[in-house]
Amino acid sequence: MTAYGSFPGSRPRRLRANPVLRRMVAETRVHPADLILPAFVREGIGAPVPVSAMPGVVQHTLDSLRKAAAEAVEAGVSGIMLFGVPEDDKKDATGTAGTDPDGILQAGIRAVRAEAGDELLIMSDLCLDEFTDHGHCGVLDARGRVDNDATLERYAEMAQVQADAGVDVVGPSGMMDGQIGVVRDALDTIGRDDVAILAYTAKFSSAFYGPFREAVGSSLTGDRKTYQQDPAGSVQESLRELALDLGEGADMVMVKPALPYLDIVSRIAAETSVPVAAYQISGEYAMVEAAAEKGWIDRDAAILETLTSIKRAGASMILTYWATEAARRL
C-alpha cells in the first residue's frame, strides 16, 4: 500500500464515477438528426414482406412505407434512403424499370413526399442493380463486363427521373468512374441544381452485403469486384476517389460498409470539409441481431456502441436500419 499523497496523483477514473458525470464529459454523442433510415419498397405485394436475414426489416408496400416515414419523422430521424424492388418480370438487361417515371422507386419517392412533406429528407439509391436481370450495377458489354460509359448514360436518365419524382438527394452507388460529374450535369440540365448528391465515394466489395441482396431481390450472377473497391486496397485509393468525387460536384461523401472500414471513415473525414456519411450495412445489422437472439450480447447496448464508434470515427451521418428505433432511445 502506498503512502497518502503519493502515486497515482492522476486518476482518470474520477471522471467515470457515475452516469451523469460520464455523460457530461463524453466527447462523442449520437443524435437522432445524425441518422438516416434505409428502406425497401417492393412492387406487387399486398402486405410488408419480412427480410429473413434482417429481423425487423421488411420490404414495404407504399402504405407501410408511408407509415415508416411518419415514424421516422416523429423520432427525429433526418432522412430516408429508398431502394426500389420491381417485379421480376420487369427486370431487363439495362434496368429500364429504374428509369420508368411510374416505376416502384419513383412511386416510393412520391409516397414519402406526400406523407412527410419537407420534414424528412428524401434520398434515393441511384443504381441499376435492383432493376437488371443480371444484377450488376450497370449495362453489360458484349463480353459480359460492366460498360462504364454506357452505364453513365443510364445514371443520367435515372437522376432526372428521380428528381422529377421529388427526391432531395440522389445517391449514385455503382462506383462507375465519372458518375458524379455525369449525374450533376444531368440534374443541372433540367434545372434541378437544388438536388444534392451523396457520393458513394469508398464502397467496398464486401462479404457483409448478403442480407441486402435478399432485401432487394438481387439477381446478381458473379461479383462486383471490377468496380467496387478491394477490401485490401490502399487508403490512398479511397482518397483518390474522394478527390474525384469532390471535383465532379459531390455535396456529401460516404463510406460503405461502416464498421470494417472505420479507418477509411476517419481518414476521409480528416481530408474534407463536406459532410461524411457511413452506411452500417445489412451484414453489420444481421450480426448484432443474430448474436442478440442467441443471448450472446446485449442488443440495445451493442446498437448504441456501434453507432457511437461510427460517429467517433468522423461520420456526421449514419445510414442504419436501426435509425428510428435508435432515435427514439437517444
mmCIF file of C-alpha atoms in Angstrom:
data_model
loop_
_atom_site.group_PDB
_atom_site.id
_atom_site.type_symbol
_atom_site.label_atom_id
_atom_site.label_comp_id
_atom_site.label_asym_id
_atom_site.label_seq_id
_atom_site.Cartn_x
_atom_site.Cartn_y
_atom_site.Cartn_z
ATOM 1 C CA MET A 1 0.000 0.000 0.000
ATOM 2 C CA THR A 2 1.397 3.411 -0.972
ATOM 3 C CA ALA A 3 1.636 6.352 1.397
ATOM 4 C CA TYR A 4 -1.004 9.119 1.453
ATOM 5 C CA GLY A 5 -0.487 11.691 -1.326
ATOM 6 C CA SER A 6 1.863 9.538 -3.375
ATOM 7 C CA PHE A 7 1.386 7.835 -6.784
ATOM 8 C CA PRO A 8 -1.028 7.813 -8.512
ATOM 9 C CA GLY A 9 -1.710 11.511 -8.377
ATOM 10 C CA SER A 10 -3.756 11.494 -11.587
ATOM 11 C CA ARG A 11 -6.851 9.301 -11.513
ATOM 12 C CA PRO A 12 -8.860 9.245 -14.776
ATOM 13 C CA ARG A 13 -11.412 7.008 -13.072
ATOM 14 C CA ARG A 14 -12.776 10.046 -11.245
ATOM 15 C CA LEU A 15 -14.471 11.117 -14.471
ATOM 16 C CA ARG A 16 -16.121 7.707 -14.833
ATOM 17 C CA ALA A 17 -17.648 7.635 -11.379
ATOM 18 C CA ASN A 18 -21.348 7.844 -12.304
ATOM 19 C CA PRO A 19 -23.631 8.021 -15.347
ATOM 20 C CA VAL A 20 -24.235 11.777 -15.165
ATOM 21 C CA LEU A 21 -20.502 12.527 -14.984
ATOM 22 C CA ARG A 22 -19.733 10.154 -17.852
ATOM 23 C CA ARG A 23 -22.441 11.773 -19.951
ATOM 24 C CA MET A 24 -21.198 15.275 -19.180
ATOM 25 C CA VAL A 25 -17.611 14.606 -20.284
ATOM 26 C CA ALA A 26 -18.447 12.402 -23.303
ATOM 27 C CA GLU A 27 -16.640 13.555 -26.433
ATOM 28 C CA THR A 28 -18.893 11.659 -28.860
ATOM 29 C CA ARG A 29 -22.666 11.993 -28.972
ATOM 30 C CA VAL A 30 -25.044 10.366 -31.418
ATOM 31 C CA HIS A 31 -28.137 12.477 -32.095
ATOM 32 C CA PRO A 32 -31.328 11.418 -33.904
ATOM 33 C CA ALA A 33 -30.584 14.056 -36.530
ATOM 34 C CA ASP A 34 -27.401 12.128 -37.434
ATOM 35 C CA LEU A 35 -29.421 9.130 -38.599
ATOM 36 C CA ILE A 36 -30.805 8.095 -41.993
ATOM 37 C CA LEU A 37 -33.165 5.143 -42.425
ATOM 38 C CA PRO A 38 -32.613 2.861 -45.446
ATOM 39 C CA ALA A 39 -35.946 1.425 -46.623
ATOM 40 C CA PHE A 40 -37.040 -1.031 -49.321
ATOM 41 C CA VAL A 41 -40.276 -0.559 -51.257
ATOM 42 C CA ARG A 42 -41.462 -3.528 -53.315
ATOM 43 C CA GLU A 43 -43.819 -3.668 -56.225
ATOM 44 C CA GLY A 44 -46.721 -6.090 -56.416
ATOM 45 C CA ILE A 45 -47.201 -7.041 -52.754
ATOM 46 C CA GLY A 46 -50.274 -6.507 -50.608
ATOM 47 C CA ALA A 47 -48.530 -6.530 -47.225
ATOM 48 C CA PRO A 48 -44.972 -5.938 -45.960
ATOM 49 C CA VAL A 49 -42.651 -8.891 -46.563
ATOM 50 C CA PRO A 50 -40.109 -9.643 -43.791
ATOM 51 C CA VAL A 51 -36.464 -9.938 -44.808
ATOM 52 C CA SER A 52 -35.470 -13.239 -43.205
ATOM 53 C CA ALA A 53 -31.793 -12.335 -42.751
ATOM 54 C CA MET A 54 -32.626 -8.945 -41.214
ATOM 55 C CA PRO A 55 -35.087 -9.404 -38.321
ATOM 56 C CA GLY A 56 -37.336 -6.361 -38.032
ATOM 57 C CA VAL A 57 -36.671 -5.152 -41.597
ATOM 58 C CA VAL A 58 -39.299 -5.549 -44.317
ATOM 59 C CA GLN A 59 -39.898 -4.911 -47.968
ATOM 60 C CA HIS A 60 -42.547 -2.211 -47.758
ATOM 61 C CA THR A 61 -45.751 -1.636 -49.610
ATOM 62 C CA LEU A 62 -46.378 2.003 -50.468
ATOM 63 C CA ASP A 63 -48.753 2.226 -47.483
ATOM 64 C CA SER A 64 -46.317 0.726 -44.987
ATOM 65 C CA LEU A 65 -43.548 2.919 -46.407
ATOM 66 C CA ARG A 66 -45.656 5.977 -45.609
ATOM 67 C CA LYS A 67 -46.068 4.716 -42.057
ATOM 68 C CA ALA A 68 -42.324 4.109 -41.701
ATOM 69 C CA ALA A 69 -41.650 7.632 -42.954
ATOM 70 C CA ALA A 70 -44.101 9.113 -40.441
ATOM 71 C CA GLU A 71 -42.476 7.158 -37.607
ATOM 72 C CA ALA A 72 -39.026 8.350 -38.670
ATOM 73 C CA VAL A 73 -40.192 11.954 -38.623
ATOM 74 C CA GLU A 74 -41.716 11.505 -35.181
ATOM 75 C CA ALA A 75 -38.463 10.015 -33.862
ATOM 76 C CA GLY A 76 -36.357 12.895 -35.211
ATOM 77 C CA VAL A 77 -34.564 10.976 -37.966
ATOM 78 C CA SER A 78 -33.227 13.296 -40.656
ATOM 79 C CA GLY A 79 -33.604 11.230 -43.797
ATOM 80 C CA ILE A 80 -34.789 8.089 -45.535
ATOM 81 C CA MET A 81 -32.788 6.316 -48.266
ATOM 82 C CA LEU A 82 -35.102 4.482 -50.650
ATOM 83 C CA PHE A 83 -34.399 1.319 -52.627
ATOM 84 C CA GLY A 84 -36.907 0.038 -55.174
ATOM 85 C CA VAL A 85 -37.694 -3.654 -55.681
ATOM 86 C CA PRO A 86 -39.507 -4.227 -59.003
ATOM 87 C CA GLU A 87 -41.421 -7.317 -60.048
ATOM 88 C CA ASP A 88 -39.088 -9.907 -61.522
ATOM 89 C CA ASP A 89 -40.670 -9.800 -64.964
ATOM 90 C CA LYS A 90 -39.864 -6.085 -65.213
ATOM 91 C CA LYS A 91 -36.130 -6.623 -64.889
ATOM 92 C CA ASP A 92 -34.098 -6.474 -68.087
ATOM 93 C CA ALA A 93 -30.532 -6.048 -69.293
ATOM 94 C CA THR A 94 -30.490 -2.253 -68.971
ATOM 95 C CA GLY A 95 -32.694 -1.782 -65.917
ATOM 96 C CA THR A 96 -35.442 0.155 -67.672
ATOM 97 C CA ALA A 97 -37.750 -0.191 -64.646
ATOM 98 C CA GLY A 98 -35.331 2.068 -62.819
ATOM 99 C CA THR A 99 -35.983 4.933 -65.212
ATOM 100 C CA ASP A 100 -39.707 4.388 -65.630
ATOM 101 C CA PRO A 101 -41.391 7.546 -64.265
ATOM 102 C CA ASP A 102 -44.061 5.269 -62.797
ATOM 103 C CA GLY A 103 -41.584 2.682 -61.529
ATOM 104 C CA ILE A 104 -41.646 1.488 -57.930
ATOM 105 C CA LEU A 105 -38.749 3.660 -56.751
ATOM 106 C CA GLN A 106 -40.296 6.821 -58.162
ATOM 107 C CA ALA A 107 -43.651 5.803 -56.668
ATOM 108 C CA GLY A 108 -41.923 5.396 -53.314
ATOM 109 C CA ILE A 109 -40.378 8.854 -53.542
ATOM 110 C CA ARG A 110 -43.753 10.390 -54.247
ATOM 111 C CA ALA A 111 -45.402 8.431 -51.431
ATOM 112 C CA VAL A 112 -42.887 9.641 -48.850
ATOM 113 C CA ARG A 113 -43.187 13.206 -50.109
ATOM 114 C CA ALA A 114 -46.965 13.046 -49.753
ATOM 115 C CA GLU A 115 -46.670 11.660 -46.228
ATOM 116 C CA ALA A 116 -43.757 13.629 -44.779
ATOM 117 C CA GLY A 117 -43.590 16.773 -46.871
ATOM 118 C CA ASP A 118 -40.356 18.586 -46.103
ATOM 119 C CA GLU A 119 -39.982 17.093 -42.614
ATOM 120 C CA LEU A 120 -37.907 14.155 -43.858
ATOM 121 C CA LEU A 121 -35.039 14.345 -46.322
ATOM 122 C CA ILE A 122 -35.902 12.023 -49.203
ATOM 123 C CA MET A 123 -32.848 10.234 -50.579
ATOM 124 C CA SER A 124 -32.786 7.576 -53.285
ATOM 125 C CA ASP A 125 -30.395 4.928 -54.449
ATOM 126 C CA LEU A 126 -29.195 5.783 -57.938
ATOM 127 C CA CYS A 127 -28.077 2.442 -59.297
ATOM 128 C CA LEU A 128 -29.298 -0.240 -61.684
ATOM 129 C CA ASP A 129 -28.609 -3.420 -59.709
ATOM 130 C CA GLU A 130 -32.160 -3.759 -58.359
ATOM 131 C CA PHE A 131 -33.563 -3.404 -61.878
ATOM 132 C CA THR A 132 -31.277 -5.529 -64.066
ATOM 133 C CA ASP A 133 -31.876 -9.194 -64.774
ATOM 134 C CA HIS A 134 -28.156 -9.880 -64.289
ATOM 135 C CA GLY A 135 -27.979 -7.965 -61.014
ATOM 136 C CA HIS A 136 -25.000 -5.806 -61.888
ATOM 137 C CA CYS A 137 -24.891 -2.067 -61.247
ATOM 138 C CA GLY A 138 -24.643 -1.178 -64.915
ATOM 139 C CA VAL A 139 -25.037 -2.125 -68.544
ATOM 140 C CA LEU A 140 -23.023 -5.108 -69.736
ATOM 141 C CA ASP A 141 -20.936 -5.137 -72.895
ATOM 142 C CA ALA A 142 -20.684 -7.996 -75.414
ATOM 143 C CA ARG A 143 -18.151 -9.789 -73.198
ATOM 144 C CA GLY A 144 -20.333 -9.578 -70.108
ATOM 145 C CA ARG A 145 -18.331 -6.830 -68.413
ATOM 146 C CA VAL A 146 -19.908 -3.705 -66.941
ATOM 147 C CA ASP A 147 -19.600 -0.938 -69.537
ATOM 148 C CA ASN A 148 -18.682 2.150 -67.547
ATOM 149 C CA ASP A 149 -19.652 4.846 -70.044
ATOM 150 C CA ALA A 150 -22.852 3.195 -71.272
ATOM 151 C CA THR A 151 -23.852 2.872 -67.626
ATOM 152 C CA LEU A 152 -23.284 6.587 -67.047
ATOM 153 C CA GLU A 153 -25.898 7.363 -69.701
ATOM 154 C CA ARG A 154 -28.414 5.301 -67.755
ATOM 155 C CA TYR A 155 -27.458 7.013 -64.486
ATOM 156 C CA ALA A 156 -28.056 10.423 -66.049
ATOM 157 C CA GLU A 157 -31.582 9.423 -67.050
ATOM 158 C CA MET A 158 -32.203 7.852 -63.659
ATOM 159 C CA ALA A 159 -31.146 11.032 -61.848
ATOM 160 C CA GLN A 160 -33.578 13.121 -63.873
ATOM 161 C CA VAL A 161 -36.482 10.744 -63.265
ATOM 162 C CA GLN A 162 -35.816 10.664 -59.528
ATOM 163 C CA ALA A 163 -35.600 14.455 -59.432
ATOM 164 C CA ASP A 164 -38.925 14.725 -61.251
ATOM 165 C CA ALA A 165 -40.439 12.388 -58.639
ATOM 166 C CA GLY A 166 -39.398 14.785 -55.879
ATOM 167 C CA VAL A 167 -36.177 13.474 -54.382
ATOM 168 C CA ASP A 168 -33.949 15.768 -52.291
ATOM 169 C CA VAL A 169 -30.701 13.798 -52.538
ATOM 170 C CA VAL A 170 -29.541 11.164 -55.030
ATOM 171 C CA GLY A 171 -27.017 8.541 -54.042
ATOM 172 C CA PRO A 172 -25.043 7.202 -57.028
ATOM 173 C CA SER A 173 -23.818 3.898 -55.638
ATOM 174 C CA GLY A 174 -22.472 1.976 -58.624
ATOM 175 C CA MET A 175 -18.820 3.068 -58.329
ATOM 176 C CA MET A 176 -18.616 3.949 -62.022
ATOM 177 C CA ASP A 177 -15.795 6.303 -62.971
ATOM 178 C CA GLY A 178 -17.192 9.777 -63.628
ATOM 179 C CA GLN A 179 -20.633 9.076 -62.190
ATOM 180 C CA ILE A 180 -20.827 12.183 -60.003
ATOM 181 C CA GLY A 181 -19.992 14.583 -62.813
ATOM 182 C CA VAL A 182 -22.491 12.976 -65.185
ATOM 183 C CA VAL A 183 -25.264 12.996 -62.585
ATOM 184 C CA ARG A 184 -24.553 16.617 -61.669
ATOM 185 C CA ASP A 185 -24.713 17.657 -65.314
ATOM 186 C CA ALA A 186 -27.918 15.698 -65.860
ATOM 187 C CA LEU A 187 -29.617 17.358 -62.896
ATOM 188 C CA ASP A 188 -28.422 20.840 -63.826
ATOM 189 C CA THR A 189 -29.591 20.334 -67.416
ATOM 190 C CA ILE A 190 -33.211 20.053 -66.250
ATOM 191 C CA GLY A 191 -32.863 22.951 -63.826
ATOM 192 C CA ARG A 192 -32.545 20.812 -60.712
ATOM 193 C CA ASP A 193 -29.438 22.313 -59.216
ATOM 194 C CA ASP A 194 -31.273 22.090 -55.874
ATOM 195 C CA VAL A 195 -30.964 18.275 -55.792
ATOM 196 C CA ALA A 196 -27.892 17.269 -53.799
ATOM 197 C CA ILE A 197 -25.565 14.343 -54.479
ATOM 198 C CA LEU A 198 -24.405 11.913 -51.796
ATOM 199 C CA ALA A 199 -21.427 10.206 -53.414
ATOM 200 C CA TYR A 200 -20.683 6.603 -52.553
ATOM 201 C CA THR A 201 -17.024 7.548 -52.540
ATOM 202 C CA ALA A 202 -15.487 4.458 -50.949
ATOM 203 C CA LYS A 203 -17.772 1.466 -51.487
ATOM 204 C CA PHE A 204 -16.008 -1.807 -50.898
ATOM 205 C CA SER A 205 -16.667 -5.242 -52.372
ATOM 206 C CA SER A 206 -17.725 -6.735 -49.064
ATOM 207 C CA ALA A 207 -18.852 -10.070 -47.651
ATOM 208 C CA PHE A 208 -21.339 -8.171 -45.487
ATOM 209 C CA TYR A 209 -23.821 -7.348 -48.283
ATOM 210 C CA GLY A 210 -25.507 -10.764 -48.255
ATOM 211 C CA PRO A 211 -28.745 -9.880 -46.414
ATOM 212 C CA PHE A 212 -29.168 -6.745 -48.542
ATOM 213 C CA ARG A 213 -29.307 -8.874 -51.669
ATOM 214 C CA GLU A 214 -32.297 -10.691 -50.242
ATOM 215 C CA ALA A 215 -33.879 -7.343 -49.343
ATOM 216 C CA VAL A 216 -33.671 -6.027 -52.915
ATOM 217 C CA GLY A 217 -34.390 -9.348 -54.614
ATOM 218 C CA SER A 218 -30.992 -9.266 -56.314
ATOM 219 C CA SER A 219 -30.481 -11.280 -59.497
ATOM 220 C CA LEU A 220 -26.697 -10.982 -59.293
ATOM 221 C CA THR A 221 -24.537 -13.518 -61.056
ATOM 222 C CA GLY A 222 -20.811 -13.242 -60.434
ATOM 223 C CA ASP A 223 -19.435 -10.441 -58.278
ATOM 224 C CA ARG A 224 -18.763 -6.698 -58.371
ATOM 225 C CA LYS A 225 -15.029 -6.761 -57.778
ATOM 226 C CA THR A 226 -14.198 -4.948 -61.023
ATOM 227 C CA TYR A 227 -15.946 -1.770 -59.890
ATOM 228 C CA GLN A 228 -16.304 -1.815 -56.107
ATOM 229 C CA GLN A 229 -13.116 -1.258 -54.128
ATOM 230 C CA ASP A 230 -10.975 -4.156 -52.959
ATOM 231 C CA PRO A 231 -11.047 -4.563 -49.152
ATOM 232 C CA ALA A 232 -7.272 -4.874 -49.269
ATOM 233 C CA GLY A 233 -6.919 -1.723 -51.375
ATOM 234 C CA SER A 234 -5.000 1.239 -50.086
ATOM 235 C CA VAL A 235 -6.229 4.243 -48.162
ATOM 236 C CA GLN A 236 -4.746 6.266 -50.999
ATOM 237 C CA GLU A 237 -7.228 4.705 -53.422
ATOM 238 C CA SER A 238 -10.102 5.959 -51.262
ATOM 239 C CA LEU A 239 -8.557 9.417 -51.089
ATOM 240 C CA ARG A 240 -8.191 9.437 -54.874
ATOM 241 C CA GLU A 241 -11.883 8.573 -55.201
ATOM 242 C CA LEU A 242 -12.650 11.365 -52.727
ATOM 243 C CA ALA A 243 -10.755 13.943 -54.771
ATOM 244 C CA LEU A 244 -12.502 12.855 -57.967
ATOM 245 C CA ASP A 245 -15.977 12.977 -56.414
ATOM 246 C CA LEU A 246 -15.436 16.395 -54.901
ATOM 247 C CA GLY A 247 -14.014 17.695 -58.154
ATOM 248 C CA GLU A 248 -17.104 16.465 -60.006
ATOM 249 C CA GLY A 249 -19.514 18.194 -57.639
ATOM 250 C CA ALA A 250 -20.362 15.831 -54.771
ATOM 251 C CA ASP A 251 -22.120 17.603 -51.914
ATOM 252 C CA MET A 252 -21.593 14.781 -49.407
ATOM 253 C CA VAL A 253 -19.469 11.638 -49.431
ATOM 254 C CA MET A 254 -19.905 8.182 -47.971
ATOM 255 C CA VAL A 255 -18.010 5.080 -46.890
ATOM 256 C CA LYS A 256 -19.753 1.701 -47.153
ATOM 257 C CA PRO A 257 -19.642 -0.596 -45.157
ATOM 258 C CA ALA A 258 -19.053 1.264 -41.905
ATOM 259 C CA LEU A 259 -17.568 -0.894 -39.138
ATOM 260 C CA PRO A 260 -14.956 -2.820 -41.184
ATOM 261 C CA TYR A 261 -13.753 0.485 -42.674
ATOM 262 C CA LEU A 262 -13.701 2.919 -39.746
ATOM 263 C CA ASP A 263 -10.107 3.754 -40.657
ATOM 264 C CA ILE A 264 -11.328 4.944 -44.060
ATOM 265 C CA VAL A 265 -14.158 6.926 -42.454
ATOM 266 C CA SER A 266 -11.638 8.630 -40.174
ATOM 267 C CA ARG A 267 -9.170 9.420 -42.938
ATOM 268 C CA ILE A 268 -11.802 10.796 -45.307
ATOM 269 C CA ALA A 269 -13.324 12.906 -42.524
ATOM 270 C CA ALA A 270 -9.884 14.367 -41.840
ATOM 271 C CA GLU A 271 -9.330 15.200 -45.511
ATOM 272 C CA THR A 272 -12.578 17.002 -46.385
ATOM 273 C CA SER A 273 -14.884 19.693 -45.077
ATOM 274 C CA VAL A 274 -18.048 18.288 -46.699
ATOM 275 C CA PRO A 275 -20.360 16.059 -44.624
ATOM 276 C CA VAL A 276 -19.218 12.443 -44.373
ATOM 277 C CA ALA A 277 -21.708 9.570 -44.162
ATOM 278 C CA ALA A 278 -21.145 5.936 -43.271
ATOM 279 C CA TYR A 279 -23.544 3.114 -44.112
ATOM 280 C CA GLN A 280 -23.980 0.480 -41.413
ATOM 281 C CA ILE A 281 -24.933 -2.246 -43.846
ATOM 282 C CA SER A 282 -27.141 -5.321 -43.726
ATOM 283 C CA GLY A 283 -24.450 -7.760 -42.596
ATOM 284 C CA GLU A 284 -23.458 -5.497 -39.721
ATOM 285 C CA TYR A 285 -27.106 -5.298 -38.674
ATOM 286 C CA ALA A 286 -27.642 -9.044 -39.048
ATOM 287 C CA MET A 287 -24.610 -9.968 -36.941
ATOM 288 C CA VAL A 288 -25.824 -7.965 -33.957
ATOM 289 C CA GLU A 289 -29.392 -9.225 -34.285
ATOM 290 C CA ALA A 290 -28.263 -12.850 -34.596
ATOM 291 C CA ALA A 291 -25.874 -12.676 -31.644
ATOM 292 C CA ALA A 292 -28.512 -10.952 -29.543
ATOM 293 C CA GLU A 293 -31.088 -13.596 -30.468
ATOM 294 C CA LYS A 294 -28.640 -16.219 -29.197
ATOM 295 C CA GLY A 295 -28.273 -14.285 -25.940
ATOM 296 C CA TRP A 296 -24.586 -13.722 -26.559
ATOM 297 C CA ILE A 297 -24.642 -9.911 -26.436
ATOM 298 C CA ASP A 298 -26.780 -7.087 -25.044
ATOM 299 C CA ARG A 299 -28.615 -5.981 -28.181
ATOM 300 C CA ASP A 300 -29.501 -2.410 -27.179
ATOM 301 C CA ALA A 301 -26.033 -1.684 -25.798
ATOM 302 C CA ALA A 302 -24.389 -3.144 -28.918
ATOM 303 C CA ILE A 303 -26.502 -0.991 -31.222
ATOM 304 C CA LEU A 304 -25.566 2.188 -29.389
ATOM 305 C CA GLU A 305 -21.898 1.164 -29.186
ATOM 306 C CA THR A 306 -21.657 0.543 -32.923
ATOM 307 C CA LEU A 307 -23.327 3.850 -33.758
ATOM 308 C CA THR A 308 -21.050 5.680 -31.336
ATOM 309 C CA SER A 309 -17.965 4.115 -32.877
ATOM 310 C CA ILE A 310 -19.010 5.244 -36.350
ATOM 311 C CA LYS A 311 -19.660 8.777 -35.116
ATOM 312 C CA ARG A 312 -16.353 8.815 -33.220
ATOM 313 C CA ALA A 313 -14.509 7.812 -36.396
ATOM 314 C CA GLY A 314 -15.711 11.024 -38.019
ATOM 315 C CA ALA A 315 -19.038 10.322 -39.719
ATOM 316 C CA SER A 316 -21.514 13.174 -39.472
ATOM 317 C CA MET A 317 -24.356 10.999 -40.824
ATOM 318 C CA ILE A 318 -25.069 7.297 -40.327
ATOM 319 C CA LEU A 319 -27.307 5.165 -42.517
ATOM 320 C CA THR A 320 -28.613 2.408 -40.272
ATOM 321 C CA TYR A 321 -31.593 0.065 -40.261
ATOM 322 C CA TRP A 322 -31.952 0.876 -36.561
ATOM 323 C CA ALA A 323 -32.401 4.596 -37.283
ATOM 324 C CA THR A 324 -35.947 5.043 -35.984
ATOM 325 C CA GLU A 325 -35.503 2.705 -33.026
ATOM 326 C CA ALA A 326 -32.178 4.245 -32.036
ATOM 327 C CA ALA A 327 -33.503 7.784 -32.444
ATOM 328 C CA ARG A 328 -36.331 7.042 -30.020
ATOM 329 C CA ARG A 329 -33.871 5.811 -27.395
ATOM 330 C CA LEU A 330 -31.472 8.680 -27.956
#
